[in-house]
CSV table of C-alpha atoms in Angstrom, one decimal:
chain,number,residue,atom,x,y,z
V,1,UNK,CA,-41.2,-25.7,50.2
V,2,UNK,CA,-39.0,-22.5,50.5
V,3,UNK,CA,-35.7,-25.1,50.0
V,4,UNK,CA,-37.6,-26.2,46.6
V,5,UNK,CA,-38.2,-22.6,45.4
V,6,UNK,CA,-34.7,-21.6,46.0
V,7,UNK,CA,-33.2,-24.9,44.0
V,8,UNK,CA,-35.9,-24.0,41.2
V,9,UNK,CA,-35.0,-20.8,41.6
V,10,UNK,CA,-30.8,-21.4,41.2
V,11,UNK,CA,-31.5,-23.7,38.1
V,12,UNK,CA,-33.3,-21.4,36.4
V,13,UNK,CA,-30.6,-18.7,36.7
V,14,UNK,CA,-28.2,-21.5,36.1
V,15,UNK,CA,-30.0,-22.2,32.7
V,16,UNK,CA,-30.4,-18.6,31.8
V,17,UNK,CA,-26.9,-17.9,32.4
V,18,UNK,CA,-25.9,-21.1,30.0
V,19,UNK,CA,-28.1,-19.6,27.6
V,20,UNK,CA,-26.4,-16.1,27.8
V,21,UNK,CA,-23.2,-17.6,27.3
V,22,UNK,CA,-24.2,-19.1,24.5
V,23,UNK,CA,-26.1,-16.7,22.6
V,24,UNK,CA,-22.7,-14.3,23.4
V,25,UNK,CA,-20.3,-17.1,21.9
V,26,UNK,CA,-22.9,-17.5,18.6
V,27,UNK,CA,-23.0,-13.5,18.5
V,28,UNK,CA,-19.2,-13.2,18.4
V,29,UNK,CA,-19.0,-16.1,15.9
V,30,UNK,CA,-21.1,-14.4,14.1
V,31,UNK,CA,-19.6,-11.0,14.5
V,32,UNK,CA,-16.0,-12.8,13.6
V,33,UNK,CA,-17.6,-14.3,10.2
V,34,UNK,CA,-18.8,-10.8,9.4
V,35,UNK,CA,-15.9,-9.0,9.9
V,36,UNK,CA,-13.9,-11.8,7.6
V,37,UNK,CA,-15.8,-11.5,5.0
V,38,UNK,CA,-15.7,-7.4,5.2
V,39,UNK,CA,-12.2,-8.1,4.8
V,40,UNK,CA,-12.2,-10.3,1.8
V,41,UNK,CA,-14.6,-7.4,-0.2
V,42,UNK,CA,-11.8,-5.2,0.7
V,43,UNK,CA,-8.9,-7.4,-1.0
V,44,UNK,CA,-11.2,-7.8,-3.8
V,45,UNK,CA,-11.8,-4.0,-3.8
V,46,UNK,CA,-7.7,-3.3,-3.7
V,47,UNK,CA,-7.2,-5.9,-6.4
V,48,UNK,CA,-9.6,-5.1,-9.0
V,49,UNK,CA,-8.2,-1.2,-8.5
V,50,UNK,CA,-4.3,-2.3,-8.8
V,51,UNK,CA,-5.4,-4.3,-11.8
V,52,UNK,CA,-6.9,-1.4,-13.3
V,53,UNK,CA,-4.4,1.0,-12.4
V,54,UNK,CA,-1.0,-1.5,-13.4
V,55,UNK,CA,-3.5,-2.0,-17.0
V,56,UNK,CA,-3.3,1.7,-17.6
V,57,UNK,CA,0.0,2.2,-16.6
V,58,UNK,CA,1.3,-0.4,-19.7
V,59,UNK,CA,-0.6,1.8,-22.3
V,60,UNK,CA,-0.1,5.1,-21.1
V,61,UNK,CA,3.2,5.4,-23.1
V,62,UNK,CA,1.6,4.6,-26.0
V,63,UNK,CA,-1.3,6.5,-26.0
V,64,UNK,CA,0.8,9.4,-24.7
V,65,UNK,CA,3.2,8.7,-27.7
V,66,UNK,CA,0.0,8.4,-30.5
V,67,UNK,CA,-0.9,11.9,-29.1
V,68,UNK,CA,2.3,13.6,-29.6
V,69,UNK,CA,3.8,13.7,-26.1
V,70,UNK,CA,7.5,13.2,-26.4
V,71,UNK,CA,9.8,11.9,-23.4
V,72,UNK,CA,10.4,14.7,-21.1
V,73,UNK,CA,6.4,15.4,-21.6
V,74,UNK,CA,5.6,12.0,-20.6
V,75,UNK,CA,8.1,12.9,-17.8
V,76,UNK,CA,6.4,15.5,-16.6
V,77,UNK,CA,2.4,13.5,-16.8
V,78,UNK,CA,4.5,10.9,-14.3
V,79,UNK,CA,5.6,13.1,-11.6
V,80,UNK,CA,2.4,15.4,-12.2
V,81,UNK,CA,0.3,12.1,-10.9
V,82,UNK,CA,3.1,11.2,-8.3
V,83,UNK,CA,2.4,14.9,-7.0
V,84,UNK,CA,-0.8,14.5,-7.1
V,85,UNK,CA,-1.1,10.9,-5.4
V,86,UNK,CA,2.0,12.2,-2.9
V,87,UNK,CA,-1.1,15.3,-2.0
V,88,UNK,CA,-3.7,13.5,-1.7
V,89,UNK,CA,-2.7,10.2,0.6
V,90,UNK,CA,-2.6,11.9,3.8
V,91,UNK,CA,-6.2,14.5,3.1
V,92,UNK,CA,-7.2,10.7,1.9
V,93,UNK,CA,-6.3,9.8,5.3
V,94,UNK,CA,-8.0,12.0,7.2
V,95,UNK,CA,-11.3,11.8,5.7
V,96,UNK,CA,-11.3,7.9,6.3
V,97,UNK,CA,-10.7,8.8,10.1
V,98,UNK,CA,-13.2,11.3,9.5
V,99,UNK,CA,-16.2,9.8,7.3
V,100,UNK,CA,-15.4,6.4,7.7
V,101,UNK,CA,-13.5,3.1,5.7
V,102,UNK,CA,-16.9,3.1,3.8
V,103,UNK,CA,-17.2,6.3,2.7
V,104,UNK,CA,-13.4,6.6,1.8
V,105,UNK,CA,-12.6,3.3,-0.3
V,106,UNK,CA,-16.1,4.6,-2.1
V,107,UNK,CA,-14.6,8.2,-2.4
V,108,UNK,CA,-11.6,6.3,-4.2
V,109,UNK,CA,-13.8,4.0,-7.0
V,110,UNK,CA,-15.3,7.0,-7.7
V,111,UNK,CA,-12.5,8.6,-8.3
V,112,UNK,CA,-11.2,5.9,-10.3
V,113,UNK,CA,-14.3,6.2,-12.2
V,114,UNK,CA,-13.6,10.1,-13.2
V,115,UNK,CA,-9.6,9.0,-13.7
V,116,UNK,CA,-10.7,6.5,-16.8
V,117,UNK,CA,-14.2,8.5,-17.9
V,118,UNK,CA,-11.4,11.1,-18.4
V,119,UNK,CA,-8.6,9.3,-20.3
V,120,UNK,CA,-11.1,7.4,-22.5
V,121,UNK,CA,-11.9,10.7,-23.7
V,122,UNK,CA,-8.7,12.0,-23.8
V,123,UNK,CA,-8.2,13.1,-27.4
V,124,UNK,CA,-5.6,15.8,-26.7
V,125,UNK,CA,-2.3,16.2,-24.6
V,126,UNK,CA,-4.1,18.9,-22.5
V,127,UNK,CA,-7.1,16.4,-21.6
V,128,UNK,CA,-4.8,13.6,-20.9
V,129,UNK,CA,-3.1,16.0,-18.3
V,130,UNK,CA,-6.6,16.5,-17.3
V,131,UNK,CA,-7.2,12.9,-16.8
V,132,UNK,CA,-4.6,13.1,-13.5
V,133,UNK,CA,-6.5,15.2,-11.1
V,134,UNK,CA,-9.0,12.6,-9.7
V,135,UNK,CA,-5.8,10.5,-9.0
V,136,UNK,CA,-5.4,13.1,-5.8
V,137,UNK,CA,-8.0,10.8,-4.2
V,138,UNK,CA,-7.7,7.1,-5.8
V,139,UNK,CA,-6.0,5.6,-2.7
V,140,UNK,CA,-7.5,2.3,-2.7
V,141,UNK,CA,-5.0,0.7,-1.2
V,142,UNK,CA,-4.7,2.4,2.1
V,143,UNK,CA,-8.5,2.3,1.9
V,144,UNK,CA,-8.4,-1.6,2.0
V,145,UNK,CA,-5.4,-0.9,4.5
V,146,UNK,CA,-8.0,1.4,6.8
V,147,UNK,CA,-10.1,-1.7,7.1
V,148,UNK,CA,-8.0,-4.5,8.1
V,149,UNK,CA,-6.5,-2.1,10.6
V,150,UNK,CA,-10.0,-1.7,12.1
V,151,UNK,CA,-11.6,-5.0,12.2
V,152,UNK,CA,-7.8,-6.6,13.3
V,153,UNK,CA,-5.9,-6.9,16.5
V,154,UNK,CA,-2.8,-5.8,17.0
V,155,UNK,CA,-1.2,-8.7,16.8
V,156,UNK,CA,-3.6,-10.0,13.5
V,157,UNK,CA,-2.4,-6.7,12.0
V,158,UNK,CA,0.7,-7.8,10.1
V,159,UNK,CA,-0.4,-11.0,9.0
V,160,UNK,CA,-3.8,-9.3,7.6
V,161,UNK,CA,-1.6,-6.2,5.7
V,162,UNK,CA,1.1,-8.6,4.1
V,163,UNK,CA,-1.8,-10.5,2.7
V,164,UNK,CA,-2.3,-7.3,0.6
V,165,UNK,CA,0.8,-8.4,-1.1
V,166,UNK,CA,-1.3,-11.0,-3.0
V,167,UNK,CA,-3.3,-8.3,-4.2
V,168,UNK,CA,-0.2,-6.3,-5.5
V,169,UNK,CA,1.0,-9.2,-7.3
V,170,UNK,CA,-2.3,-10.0,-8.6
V,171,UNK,CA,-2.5,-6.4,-9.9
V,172,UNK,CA,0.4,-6.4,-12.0
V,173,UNK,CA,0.0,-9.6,-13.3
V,174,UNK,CA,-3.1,-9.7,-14.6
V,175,UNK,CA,-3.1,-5.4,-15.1
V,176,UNK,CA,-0.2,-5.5,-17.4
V,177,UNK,CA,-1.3,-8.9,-19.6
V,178,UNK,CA,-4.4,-7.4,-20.0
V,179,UNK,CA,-3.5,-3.7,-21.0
V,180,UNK,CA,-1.4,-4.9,-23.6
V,181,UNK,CA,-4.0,-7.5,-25.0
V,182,UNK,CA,-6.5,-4.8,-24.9
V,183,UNK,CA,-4.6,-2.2,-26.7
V,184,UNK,CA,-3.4,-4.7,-29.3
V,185,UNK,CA,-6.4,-6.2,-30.6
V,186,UNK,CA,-9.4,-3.7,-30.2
V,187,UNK,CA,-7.7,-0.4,-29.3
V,188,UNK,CA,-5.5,2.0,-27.2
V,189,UNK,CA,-8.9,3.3,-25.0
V,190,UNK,CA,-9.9,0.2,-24.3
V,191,UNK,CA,-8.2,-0.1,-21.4
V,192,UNK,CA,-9.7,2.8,-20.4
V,193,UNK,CA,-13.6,1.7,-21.3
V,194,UNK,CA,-12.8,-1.3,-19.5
V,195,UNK,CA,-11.2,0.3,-15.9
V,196,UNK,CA,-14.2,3.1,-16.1
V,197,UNK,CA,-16.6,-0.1,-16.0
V,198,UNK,CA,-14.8,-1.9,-13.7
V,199,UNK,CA,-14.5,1.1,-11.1
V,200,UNK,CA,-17.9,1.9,-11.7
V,201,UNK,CA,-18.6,-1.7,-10.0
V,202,UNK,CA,-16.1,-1.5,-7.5
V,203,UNK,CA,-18.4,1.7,-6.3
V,204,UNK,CA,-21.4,-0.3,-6.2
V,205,UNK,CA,-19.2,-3.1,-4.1
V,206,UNK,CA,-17.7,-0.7,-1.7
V,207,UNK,CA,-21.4,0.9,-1.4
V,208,UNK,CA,-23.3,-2.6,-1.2
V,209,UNK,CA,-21.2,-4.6,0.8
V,210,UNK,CA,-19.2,-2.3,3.4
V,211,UNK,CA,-20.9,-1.9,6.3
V,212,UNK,CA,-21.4,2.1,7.6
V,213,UNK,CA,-19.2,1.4,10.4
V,214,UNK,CA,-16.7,-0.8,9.7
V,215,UNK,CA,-14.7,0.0,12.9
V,216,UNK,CA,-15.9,-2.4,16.1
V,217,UNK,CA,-17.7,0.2,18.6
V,218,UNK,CA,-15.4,-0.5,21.1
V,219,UNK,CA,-12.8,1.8,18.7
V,220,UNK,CA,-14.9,4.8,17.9
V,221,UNK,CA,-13.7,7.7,20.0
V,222,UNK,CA,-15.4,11.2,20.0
V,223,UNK,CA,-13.2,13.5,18.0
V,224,UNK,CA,-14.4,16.8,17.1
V,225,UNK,CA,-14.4,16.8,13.0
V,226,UNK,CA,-11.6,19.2,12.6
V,227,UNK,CA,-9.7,20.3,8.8
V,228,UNK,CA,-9.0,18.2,6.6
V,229,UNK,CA,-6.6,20.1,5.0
V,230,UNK,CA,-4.8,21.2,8.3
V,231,UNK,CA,-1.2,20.4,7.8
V,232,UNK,CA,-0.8,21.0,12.1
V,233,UNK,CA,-3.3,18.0,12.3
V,234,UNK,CA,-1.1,15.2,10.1
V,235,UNK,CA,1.9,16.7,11.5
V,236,UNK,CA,0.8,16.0,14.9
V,237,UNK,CA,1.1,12.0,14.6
V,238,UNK,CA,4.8,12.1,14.1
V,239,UNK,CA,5.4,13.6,18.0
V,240,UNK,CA,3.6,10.4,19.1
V,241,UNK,CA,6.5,7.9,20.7
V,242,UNK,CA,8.4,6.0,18.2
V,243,UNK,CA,6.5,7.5,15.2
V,244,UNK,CA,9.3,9.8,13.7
V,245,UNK,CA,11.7,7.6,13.8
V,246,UNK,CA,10.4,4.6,12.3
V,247,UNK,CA,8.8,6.8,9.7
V,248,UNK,CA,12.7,7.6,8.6
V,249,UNK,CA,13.3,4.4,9.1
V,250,UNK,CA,11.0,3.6,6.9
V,251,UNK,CA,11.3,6.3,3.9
V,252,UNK,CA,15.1,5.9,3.9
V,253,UNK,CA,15.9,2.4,4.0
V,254,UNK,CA,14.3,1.9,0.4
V,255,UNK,CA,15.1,5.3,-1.3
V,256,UNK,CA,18.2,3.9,-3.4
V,257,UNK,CA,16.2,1.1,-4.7
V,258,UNK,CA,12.9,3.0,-5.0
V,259,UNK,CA,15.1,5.6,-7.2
V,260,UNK,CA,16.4,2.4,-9.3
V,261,UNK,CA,12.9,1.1,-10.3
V,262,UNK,CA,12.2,4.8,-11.2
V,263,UNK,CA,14.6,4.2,-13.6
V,264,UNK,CA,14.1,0.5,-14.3
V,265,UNK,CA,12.7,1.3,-18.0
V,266,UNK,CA,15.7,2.9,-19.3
V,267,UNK,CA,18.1,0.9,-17.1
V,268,UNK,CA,16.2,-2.5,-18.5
V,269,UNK,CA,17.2,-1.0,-22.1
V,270,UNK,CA,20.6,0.8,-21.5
V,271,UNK,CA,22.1,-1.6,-19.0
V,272,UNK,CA,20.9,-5.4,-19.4
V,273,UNK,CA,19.4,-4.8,-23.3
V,274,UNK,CA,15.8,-5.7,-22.9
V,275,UNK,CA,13.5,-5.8,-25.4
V,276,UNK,CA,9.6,-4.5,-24.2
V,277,UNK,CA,8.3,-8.4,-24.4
V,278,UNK,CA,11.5,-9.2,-22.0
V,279,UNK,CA,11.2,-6.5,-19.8
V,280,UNK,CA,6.8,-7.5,-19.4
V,281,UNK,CA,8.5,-11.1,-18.3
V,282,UNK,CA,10.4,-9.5,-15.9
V,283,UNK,CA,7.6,-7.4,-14.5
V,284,UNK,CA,5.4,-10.7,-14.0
V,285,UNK,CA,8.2,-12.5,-12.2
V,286,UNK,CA,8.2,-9.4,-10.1
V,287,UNK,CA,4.7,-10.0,-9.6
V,288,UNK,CA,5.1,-13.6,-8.6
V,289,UNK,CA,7.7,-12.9,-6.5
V,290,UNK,CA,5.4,-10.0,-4.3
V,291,UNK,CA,2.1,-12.8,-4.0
V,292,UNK,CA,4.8,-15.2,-2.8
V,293,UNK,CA,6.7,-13.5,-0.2
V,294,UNK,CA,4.0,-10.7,1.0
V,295,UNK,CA,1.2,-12.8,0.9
V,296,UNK,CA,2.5,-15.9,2.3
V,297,UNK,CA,5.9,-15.2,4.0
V,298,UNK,CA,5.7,-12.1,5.7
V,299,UNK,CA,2.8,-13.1,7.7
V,300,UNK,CA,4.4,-16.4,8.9
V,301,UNK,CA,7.1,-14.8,9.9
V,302,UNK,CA,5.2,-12.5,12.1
V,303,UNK,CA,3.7,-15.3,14.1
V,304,UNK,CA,7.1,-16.0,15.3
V,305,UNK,CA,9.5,-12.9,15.4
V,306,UNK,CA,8.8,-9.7,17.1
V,307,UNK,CA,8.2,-6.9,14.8
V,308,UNK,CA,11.9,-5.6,16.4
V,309,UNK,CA,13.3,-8.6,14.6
V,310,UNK,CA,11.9,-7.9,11.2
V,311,UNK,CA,12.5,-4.6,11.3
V,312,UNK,CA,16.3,-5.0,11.8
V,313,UNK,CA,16.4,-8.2,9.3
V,314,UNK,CA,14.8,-6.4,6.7
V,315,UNK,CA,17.3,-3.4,6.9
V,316,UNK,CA,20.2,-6.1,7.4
V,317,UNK,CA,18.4,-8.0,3.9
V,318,UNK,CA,18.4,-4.5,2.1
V,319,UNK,CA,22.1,-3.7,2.8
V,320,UNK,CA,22.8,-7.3,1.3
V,321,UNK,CA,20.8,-6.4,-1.9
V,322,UNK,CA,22.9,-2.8,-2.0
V,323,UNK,CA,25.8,-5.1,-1.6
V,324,UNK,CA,24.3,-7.2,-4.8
V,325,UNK,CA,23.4,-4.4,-7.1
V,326,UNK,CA,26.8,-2.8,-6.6
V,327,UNK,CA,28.1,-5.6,-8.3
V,328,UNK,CA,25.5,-6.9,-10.4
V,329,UNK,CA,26.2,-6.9,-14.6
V,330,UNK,CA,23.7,-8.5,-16.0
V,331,UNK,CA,19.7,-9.1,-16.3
V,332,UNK,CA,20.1,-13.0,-14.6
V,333,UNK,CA,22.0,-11.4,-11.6
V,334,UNK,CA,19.2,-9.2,-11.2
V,335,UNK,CA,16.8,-12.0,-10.8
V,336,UNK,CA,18.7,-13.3,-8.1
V,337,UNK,CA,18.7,-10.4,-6.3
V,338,UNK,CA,14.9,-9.4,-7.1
V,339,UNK,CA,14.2,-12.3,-4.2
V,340,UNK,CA,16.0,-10.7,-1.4
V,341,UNK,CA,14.6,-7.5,-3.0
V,342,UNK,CA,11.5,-7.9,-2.2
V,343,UNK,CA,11.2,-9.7,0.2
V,344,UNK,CA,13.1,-6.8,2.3
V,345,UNK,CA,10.8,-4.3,0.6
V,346,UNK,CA,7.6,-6.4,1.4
V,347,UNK,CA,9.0,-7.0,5.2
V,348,UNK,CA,9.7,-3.2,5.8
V,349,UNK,CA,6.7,-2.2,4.2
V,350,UNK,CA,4.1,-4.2,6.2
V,351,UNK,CA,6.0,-4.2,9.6
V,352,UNK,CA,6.0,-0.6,9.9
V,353,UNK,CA,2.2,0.1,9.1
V,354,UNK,CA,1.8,-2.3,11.3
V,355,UNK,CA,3.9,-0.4,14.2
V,356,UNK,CA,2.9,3.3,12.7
V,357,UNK,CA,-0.9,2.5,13.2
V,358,UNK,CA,-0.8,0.8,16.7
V,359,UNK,CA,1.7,3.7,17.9
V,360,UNK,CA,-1.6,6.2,17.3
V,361,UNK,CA,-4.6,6.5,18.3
V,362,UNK,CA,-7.5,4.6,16.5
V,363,UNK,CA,-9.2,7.7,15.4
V,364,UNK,CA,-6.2,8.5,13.5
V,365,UNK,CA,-5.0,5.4,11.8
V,366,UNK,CA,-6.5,6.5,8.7
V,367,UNK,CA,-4.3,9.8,8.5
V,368,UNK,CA,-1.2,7.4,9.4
V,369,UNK,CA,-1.6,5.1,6.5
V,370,UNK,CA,-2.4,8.0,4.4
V,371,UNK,CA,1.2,9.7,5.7
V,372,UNK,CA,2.8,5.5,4.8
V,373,UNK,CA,1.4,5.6,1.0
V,374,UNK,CA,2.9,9.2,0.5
V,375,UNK,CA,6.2,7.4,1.0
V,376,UNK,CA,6.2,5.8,-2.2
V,377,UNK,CA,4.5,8.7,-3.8
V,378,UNK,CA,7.3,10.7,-2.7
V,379,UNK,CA,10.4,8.5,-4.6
V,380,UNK,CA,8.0,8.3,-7.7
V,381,UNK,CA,8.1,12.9,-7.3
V,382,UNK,CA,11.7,13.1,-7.1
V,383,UNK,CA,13.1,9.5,-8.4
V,384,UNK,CA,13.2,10.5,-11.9
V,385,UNK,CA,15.5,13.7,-11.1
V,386,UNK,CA,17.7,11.9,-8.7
V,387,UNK,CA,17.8,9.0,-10.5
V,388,UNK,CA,18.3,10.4,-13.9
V,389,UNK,CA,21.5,11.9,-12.0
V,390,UNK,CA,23.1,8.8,-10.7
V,391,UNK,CA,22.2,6.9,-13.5
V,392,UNK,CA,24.1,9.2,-15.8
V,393,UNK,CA,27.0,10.4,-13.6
V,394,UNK,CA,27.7,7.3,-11.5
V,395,UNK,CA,25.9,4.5,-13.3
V,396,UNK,CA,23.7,1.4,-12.0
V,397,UNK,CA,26.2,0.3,-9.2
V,398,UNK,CA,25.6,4.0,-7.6
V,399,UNK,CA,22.2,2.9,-6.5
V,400,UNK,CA,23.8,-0.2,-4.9
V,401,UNK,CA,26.3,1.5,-2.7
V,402,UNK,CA,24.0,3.8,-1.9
V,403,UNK,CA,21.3,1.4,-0.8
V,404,UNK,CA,24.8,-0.5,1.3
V,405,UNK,CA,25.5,2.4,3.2
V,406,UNK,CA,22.4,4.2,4.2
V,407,UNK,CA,21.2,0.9,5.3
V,408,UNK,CA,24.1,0.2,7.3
V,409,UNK,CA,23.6,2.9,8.9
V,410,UNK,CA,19.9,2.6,9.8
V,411,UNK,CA,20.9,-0.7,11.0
V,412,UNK,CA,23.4,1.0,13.6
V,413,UNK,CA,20.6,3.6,14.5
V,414,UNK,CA,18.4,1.2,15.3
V,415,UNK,CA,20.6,-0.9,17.4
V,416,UNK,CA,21.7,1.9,19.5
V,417,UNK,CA,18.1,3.2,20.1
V,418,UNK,CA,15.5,2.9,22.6
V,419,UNK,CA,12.7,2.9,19.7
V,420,UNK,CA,9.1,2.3,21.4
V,421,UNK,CA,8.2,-0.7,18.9
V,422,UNK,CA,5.7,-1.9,20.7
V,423,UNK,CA,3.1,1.2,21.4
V,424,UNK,CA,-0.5,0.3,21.3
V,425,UNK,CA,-2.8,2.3,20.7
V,426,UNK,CA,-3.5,5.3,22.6
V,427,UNK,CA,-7.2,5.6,23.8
């Protein structure tokens, strides 16, 4: 009797521990589908606010024209938004790590939502100066960024960010077709009435359909809620191994070029004799170009080369393009070179988020991609001053043999040093 009891009694923990397993295996299905599909809101969240933002961009010459704003006021509207974006990216930053992915991509629609209510309304050169400030926290990018990162592993994270490269190109397609449509045939707010609407529902997305937590609970750590504005705090990520130097790495190696599509308007005039229909083409062939090679490229790459490798062969593509652009003459040659372009751009770009937010701690990968966006921020401040320079004193092939040798050397740098590439997270 005691001999059945115990076989009764080892089936039924036999059964119940089948039964475990598979109500774990459903729950982590389960949990895998969710976090997918928190992911795909957040593409669709980044898209719809690059369209918006690339639609405003193509009329805000006009409208700053029809308002009386000549060229070095215009000037001045660009790099007051490129200040205040460069600002606001890494405070951005750390109130993701703060308040959560949630609460920061909405902090961002809503901001969007001021930026637009603003500009639509913006009767006056002093209000359309006005209609800047809320940029200081539309970051919806590194927003969508802050998510992957937490609901990725490691070695998902590249794949997952250079898929944000689809968005970008989606952005400036559609953004710039349908600004100009917009402003042409039912007028120059539009554009704005239409990206105040669209914002408004990329709130009630971001509010509806992001969970509270987006982060697994495995990843939340107990940090006390220190400043936000603390400049000791941000600063405090770049003694982490590795971080420094692959942030120079990264601001550096795409300076010279950044500083040339700062200038791409008047170069597209000046240099290769555009017309504005032309140089639209060339922005959507840009576009193209970024869903291609970001979206689909990048990420197969990563599968099989260490994010070493793709570091160096991105500087080692850049140098090539420096090479090109020293020598390019005319708008065709350019084409050629856009491939190479950005595909170096898209590689560098993705690969080191990718190692900048596994080199810190978890509760900090918000600040980091915060610190990552100001990069680009930062050429759009000072690219119209530098680049205005070379442009005039040196001319286009300036920017080539600059982009040639600073890459060259990053390439030696990296060779010779011991660069932690590989640092997961701390915990």
């Amino acid at each position: 009797l005691s001999t059945m009891n115990a076989k009764s009694s080892s089936a039924g923990e036999e059964e119940s521990s089948e039964t475990r397993t598979e109500t774990l295996g459903k729950t982590e299905d389960s949990g895998d589908n969710e976090r997918g599909q928190v992911i795909l809101v957040a593409y669709l969240i980044a898209t719809l606010e690059l369209t918006f933002l690339f639609m405003q961009m193509g009329v805000m010459p006009y409208l700053a024209k029809s308002l009386g704003l000549d060229s070095v006021g215009f000037g001045y509207l660009q790099t007051t938004f490129g200040v205040l974006q460069l600002v606001g990216g890494p405070i951005f930053g750390r109130f993701a790590d703060q308040f959560g992915s949630r609460a920061a991509l909405i902090l961002s629609c809503a901001s969007g939502s001021a930026f637009f209510l603003l500009l639509s309304i913006s009767t006056s050169i002093p209000l359309l100066f006005l209609s800047r400030l809320p940029a200081v926290f539309m970051h919806g990018l590194p927003g969508a960024q802050k998510i992957i990162t937490d609901l990725t592993a490691p070695s998902q994270r590249a794949d997952a960010l250079g898929k944000l490269g689809l968005c970008f190109g989606i952005g400036i397609i559609i953004g710039s077709v349908l600004g100009g449509v917009l402003s042409t045939k039912f007028g120059i707010f539009v554009p704005a009435y239409v990206g105040l609407v669209g914002n408004l529902i990329n709130t009630v997305i971001a509010m509806v359909w992001i969970p509270l937590q987006a982060k697994p609970k495995s990843d939340h750590h107990v940090t006390e809620r220190s400043n936000m504005f603390s400049i000791r705090e941000i600063l405090r990520l770049m003694k982490f191994p590795g971080v420094m130097e692959i942030f120079m790495v990264k601001v550096f190696a795409g300076l010279p070029i950044g500083l040339f599509l700062i200038m791409f308007s008047i170069i597209s005039m000046d240099f290769f004799g555009l017309e504005a229909v032309e140089s639209g083409y060339l922005m959507s062939y840009f576009g193209v170009l970024q869903m291609v090679v970001q979206g689909l490229v990048v990420g197969k790459l990563n599968n099989h080369c260490t994010e070493r490798t793709l570091l160096r062969l991105s500087i080692v593509v850049f140098a090539g393009v420096g090479l090109g652009m020293a020598l390019m003459r005319t708008v065709w040659h350019y084409c050629i070179i856009a491939v190479p372009l950005v595909f170096a751009f898209s590689t560098l770009g993705t690969i080191t988020d990718s190692i900048l937010t596994k080199a810190v701690p978890s509760s900090d990968t918000g600040t980091m991609l915060g610190i990552c966006a100001s990069v680009q921020h930062l050429t759009r401040t000072v690219g119209p001053t530098i680049g205005g320079v070379l442009y005039k004193q040196f001319g286009v092939s300036s920017f080539g043999y600059l982009q040639l040798i600073v890459n060259i050397c990053l390439f030696v740098y990296l060779l010779k040093s011991k660069i932690p590439l590989r640092e997961m997270k701390s915990q």
